[in-house]
Coordinates of C-alpha atoms and ligand atoms in Angstrom, one line a residue:
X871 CA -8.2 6.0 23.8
X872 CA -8.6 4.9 20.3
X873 CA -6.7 6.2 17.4
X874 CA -5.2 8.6 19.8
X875 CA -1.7 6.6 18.7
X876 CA 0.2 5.5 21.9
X877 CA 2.9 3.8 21.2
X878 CA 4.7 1.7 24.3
X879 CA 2.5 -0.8 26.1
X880 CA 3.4 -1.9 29.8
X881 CA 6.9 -3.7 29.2
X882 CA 8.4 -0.5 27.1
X883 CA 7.4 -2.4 23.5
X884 CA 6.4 -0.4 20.7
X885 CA 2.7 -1.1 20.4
X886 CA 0.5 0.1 16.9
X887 CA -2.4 2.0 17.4
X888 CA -5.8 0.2 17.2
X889 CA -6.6 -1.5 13.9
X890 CA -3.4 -1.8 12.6
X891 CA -1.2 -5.1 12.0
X892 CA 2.2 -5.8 11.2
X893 CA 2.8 -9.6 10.2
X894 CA 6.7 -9.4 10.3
X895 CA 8.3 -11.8 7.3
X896 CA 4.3 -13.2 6.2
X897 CA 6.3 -14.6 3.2
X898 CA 9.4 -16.7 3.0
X899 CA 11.8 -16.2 0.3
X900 CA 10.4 -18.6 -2.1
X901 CA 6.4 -17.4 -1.8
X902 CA 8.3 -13.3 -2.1
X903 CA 9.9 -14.5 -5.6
X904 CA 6.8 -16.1 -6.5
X905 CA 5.1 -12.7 -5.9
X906 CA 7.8 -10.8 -7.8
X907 CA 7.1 -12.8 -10.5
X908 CA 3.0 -12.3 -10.3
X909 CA 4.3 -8.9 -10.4
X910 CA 6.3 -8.7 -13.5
X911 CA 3.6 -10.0 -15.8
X912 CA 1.2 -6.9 -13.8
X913 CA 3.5 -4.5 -15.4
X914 CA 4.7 -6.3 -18.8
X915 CA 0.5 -6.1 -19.4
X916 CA 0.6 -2.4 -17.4
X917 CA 3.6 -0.7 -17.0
X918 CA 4.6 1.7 -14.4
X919 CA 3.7 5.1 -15.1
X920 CA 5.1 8.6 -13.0
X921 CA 1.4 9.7 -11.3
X922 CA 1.2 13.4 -10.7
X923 CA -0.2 15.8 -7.8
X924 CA -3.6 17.2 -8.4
X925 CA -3.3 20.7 -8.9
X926 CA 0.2 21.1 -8.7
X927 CA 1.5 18.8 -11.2
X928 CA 4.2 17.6 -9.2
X929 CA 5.5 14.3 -9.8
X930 CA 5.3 11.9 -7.0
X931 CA 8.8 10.0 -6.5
X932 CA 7.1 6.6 -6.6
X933 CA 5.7 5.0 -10.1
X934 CA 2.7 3.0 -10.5
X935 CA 0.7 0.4 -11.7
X936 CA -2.4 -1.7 -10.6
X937 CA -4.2 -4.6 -11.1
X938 CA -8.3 -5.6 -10.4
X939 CA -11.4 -3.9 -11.6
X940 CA -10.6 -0.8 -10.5
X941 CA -6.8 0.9 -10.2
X942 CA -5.9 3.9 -8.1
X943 CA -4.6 6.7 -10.0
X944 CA -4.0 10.6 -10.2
X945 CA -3.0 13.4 -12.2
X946 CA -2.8 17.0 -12.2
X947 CA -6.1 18.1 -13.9
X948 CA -8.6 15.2 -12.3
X949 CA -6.8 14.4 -8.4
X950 CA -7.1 10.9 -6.7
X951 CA -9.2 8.6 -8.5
X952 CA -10.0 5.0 -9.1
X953 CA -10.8 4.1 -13.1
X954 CA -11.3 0.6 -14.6
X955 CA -7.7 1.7 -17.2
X956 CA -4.5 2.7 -17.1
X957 CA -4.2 6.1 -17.4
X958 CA -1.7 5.7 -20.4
X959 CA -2.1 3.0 -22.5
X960 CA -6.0 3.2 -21.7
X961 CA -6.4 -0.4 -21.5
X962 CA -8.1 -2.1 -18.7
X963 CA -5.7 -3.1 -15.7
X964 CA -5.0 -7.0 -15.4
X965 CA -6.5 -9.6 -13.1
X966 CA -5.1 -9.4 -9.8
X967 CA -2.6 -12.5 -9.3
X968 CA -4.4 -15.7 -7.3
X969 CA -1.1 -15.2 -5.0
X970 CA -2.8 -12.2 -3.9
X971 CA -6.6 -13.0 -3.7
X972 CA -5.7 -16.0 -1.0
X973 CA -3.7 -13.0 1.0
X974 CA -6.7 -11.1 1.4
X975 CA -8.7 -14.0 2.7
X976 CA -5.9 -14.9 4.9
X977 CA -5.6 -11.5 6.5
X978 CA -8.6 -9.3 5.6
X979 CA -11.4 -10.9 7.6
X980 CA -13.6 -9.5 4.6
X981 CA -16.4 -11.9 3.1
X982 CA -15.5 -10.3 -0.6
X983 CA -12.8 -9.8 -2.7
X984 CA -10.6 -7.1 -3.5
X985 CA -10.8 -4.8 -6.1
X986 CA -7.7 -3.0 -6.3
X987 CA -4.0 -3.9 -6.1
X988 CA -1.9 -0.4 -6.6
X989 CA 1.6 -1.5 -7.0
X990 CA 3.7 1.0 -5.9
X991 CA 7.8 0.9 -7.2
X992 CA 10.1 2.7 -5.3
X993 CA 14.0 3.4 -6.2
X994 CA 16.2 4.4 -3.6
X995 CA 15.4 8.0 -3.3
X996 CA 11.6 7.6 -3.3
X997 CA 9.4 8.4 -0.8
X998 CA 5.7 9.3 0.0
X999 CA 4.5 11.5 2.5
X1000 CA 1.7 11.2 5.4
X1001 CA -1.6 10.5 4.0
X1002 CA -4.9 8.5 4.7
X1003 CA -6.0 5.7 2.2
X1004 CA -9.5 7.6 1.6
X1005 CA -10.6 7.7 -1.8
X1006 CA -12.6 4.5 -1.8
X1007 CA -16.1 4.6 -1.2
X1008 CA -16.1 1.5 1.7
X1009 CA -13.9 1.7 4.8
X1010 CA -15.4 -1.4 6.1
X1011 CA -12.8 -3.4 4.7
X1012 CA -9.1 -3.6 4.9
X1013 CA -6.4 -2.2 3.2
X1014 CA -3.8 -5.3 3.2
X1015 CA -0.3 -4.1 2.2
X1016 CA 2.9 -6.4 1.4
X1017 CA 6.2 -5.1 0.9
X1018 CA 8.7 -6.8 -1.2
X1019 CA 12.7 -5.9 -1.8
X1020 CA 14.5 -3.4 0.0
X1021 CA 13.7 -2.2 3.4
X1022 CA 12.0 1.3 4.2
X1023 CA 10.8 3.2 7.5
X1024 CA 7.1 3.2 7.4
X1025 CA 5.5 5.5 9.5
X1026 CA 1.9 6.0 11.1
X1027 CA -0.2 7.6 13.1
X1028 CA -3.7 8.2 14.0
X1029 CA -6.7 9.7 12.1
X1030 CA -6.0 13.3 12.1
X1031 CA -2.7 14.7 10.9
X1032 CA -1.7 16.2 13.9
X1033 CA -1.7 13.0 16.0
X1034 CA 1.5 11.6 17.0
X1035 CA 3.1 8.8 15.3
X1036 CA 5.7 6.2 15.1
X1037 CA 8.0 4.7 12.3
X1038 CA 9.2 1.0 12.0
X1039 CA 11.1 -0.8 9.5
X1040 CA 9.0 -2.7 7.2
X1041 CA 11.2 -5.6 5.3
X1042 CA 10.6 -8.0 2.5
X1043 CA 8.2 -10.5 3.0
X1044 CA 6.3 -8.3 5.8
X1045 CA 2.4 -7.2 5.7
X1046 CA 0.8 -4.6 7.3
X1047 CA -3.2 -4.6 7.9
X1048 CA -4.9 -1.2 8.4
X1049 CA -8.7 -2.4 9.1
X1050 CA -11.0 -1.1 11.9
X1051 CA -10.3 1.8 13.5
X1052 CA -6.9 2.1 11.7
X1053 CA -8.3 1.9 8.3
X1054 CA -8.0 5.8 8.4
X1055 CA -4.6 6.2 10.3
X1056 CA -2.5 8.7 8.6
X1057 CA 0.9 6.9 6.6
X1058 CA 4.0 6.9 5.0
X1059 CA 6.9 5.7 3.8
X1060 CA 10.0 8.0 5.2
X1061 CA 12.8 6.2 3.2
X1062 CA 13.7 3.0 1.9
X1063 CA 17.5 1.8 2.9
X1064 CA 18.5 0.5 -0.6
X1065 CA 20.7 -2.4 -0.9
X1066 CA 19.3 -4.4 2.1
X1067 CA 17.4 -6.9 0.0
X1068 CA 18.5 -9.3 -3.2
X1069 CA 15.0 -10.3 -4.4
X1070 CA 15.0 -7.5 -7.0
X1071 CA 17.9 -7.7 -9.3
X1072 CA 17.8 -3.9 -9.6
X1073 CA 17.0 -3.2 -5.9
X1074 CA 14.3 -0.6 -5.4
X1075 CA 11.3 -1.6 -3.0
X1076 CA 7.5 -2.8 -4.4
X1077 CA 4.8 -2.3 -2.2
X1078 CA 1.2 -4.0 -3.1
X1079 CA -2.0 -2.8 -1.2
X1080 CA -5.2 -4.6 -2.0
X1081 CA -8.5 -2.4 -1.1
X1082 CA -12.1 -2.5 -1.5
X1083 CA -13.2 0.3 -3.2
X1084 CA -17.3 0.3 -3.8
X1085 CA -19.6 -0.7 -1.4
X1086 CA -20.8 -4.3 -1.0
X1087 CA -23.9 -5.0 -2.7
Ligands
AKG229 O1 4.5 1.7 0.4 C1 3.9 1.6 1.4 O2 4.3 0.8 2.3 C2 2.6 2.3 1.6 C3 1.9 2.7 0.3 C4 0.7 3.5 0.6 O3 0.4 4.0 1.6 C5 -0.2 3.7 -0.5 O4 0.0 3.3 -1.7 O5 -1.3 4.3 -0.3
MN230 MN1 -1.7 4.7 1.7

């Protein structure tokens, strides 16, 4: 039944529900430093920022950035948006890398290009709870997500809340498509296990998800 979430297939494997991919170690060591490095120049142009809950305030444990047209952000007095700038400096977000644009037309099986990266840093305590990727306007495309540096437990589930779901380590190098009928399957990241990967010299864990935001045309 589709994004009912079921999660052993016929020989006992963990299976993902429908529509979403995990591409265990996508990158080798050399192509992950190359990203890092894309990376570093995203945040020396737009640095990471602490976004906050709408409403509440609260500060979420993971910091931010972005890179494309448009970048994902949110705050206490306007919610979950995308805007062409950064939210502090108020200058518009960089190009997204070349790196990343041949990703997306390895793995997205979408004619156009992304418009979004959100970069997502996470230190060793950071975490972010269940949640659908639904604040773009086009959910016919992808969203492709790479994880880089240390390992977490990613966990997902169908598209309500309540649906069951099931958690897997993601590791450096690793990408995860949720397209079709798991572009709205509920996600999170549980915990990341610091110290389980060298590629950042300060360890912590960077996660990259390239979207579509408007519709095409
Ligand atoms: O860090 C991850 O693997 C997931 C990030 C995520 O779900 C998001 O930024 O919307
Ligand atoms: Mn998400």
């Amino acid at each position: 039944m589709p994004g009912a979430g079921l999660f052993h297939d016929e020989r006992n494997m963990l299976s993902l529900p429908d529509g979403i991919r995990h591409l265990p170690a996508y990158f080798d060591s050399a192509e992950q430093q190359a990203l890092v490095d894309d990376i570093r120049a995203v945040v020396a142009a737009a640095p990471l920022y602490t976004p906050a809950m709408p409403r509440t305030g609260k500060e979420m444990s993971v910091r931010m950035t972005n890179c494309g047209t448009l970048g994902w952000v949110t705050d206490k007095e306007r919610g979950y948006r995308y805007q062409p700038t950064h939210p502090v400096t108020g200058k518009p977000w960089p190009a997204i890398p070349e790196r990343l644009l041949s990703v997306w037309s390895e793995v997205a099986d979408d004619p156009q290009e992304p418009q979004a990266c959100l970069v997502n840093f996470y230190d060793a305590a950071a975490k972010m709870g269940l949640h659908q990727d639904r604040d773009e306007e086009d959910f016919s495309a992808p969203v492709v997500s790479i994880s880089l540096g240390d390992a977490c437990l990613f966990r997902v589930g169908g598209t309500k809340r309540n649906m069951p779901t099931t958690s897997f380590r993601l590791e450096s190098g690793d990408v995860v498509v949720l397209g079709g009928e798991g572009r709205l399957a509920f996600h999170g990241v549980d915990r990341i296990y610091a110290g389980t990967s060298p590629l950042l010299n300060n360890g912590g864990r960077i996660n990259l998800t390239l979207r579509r935001v408007k519709r095409p045309g």
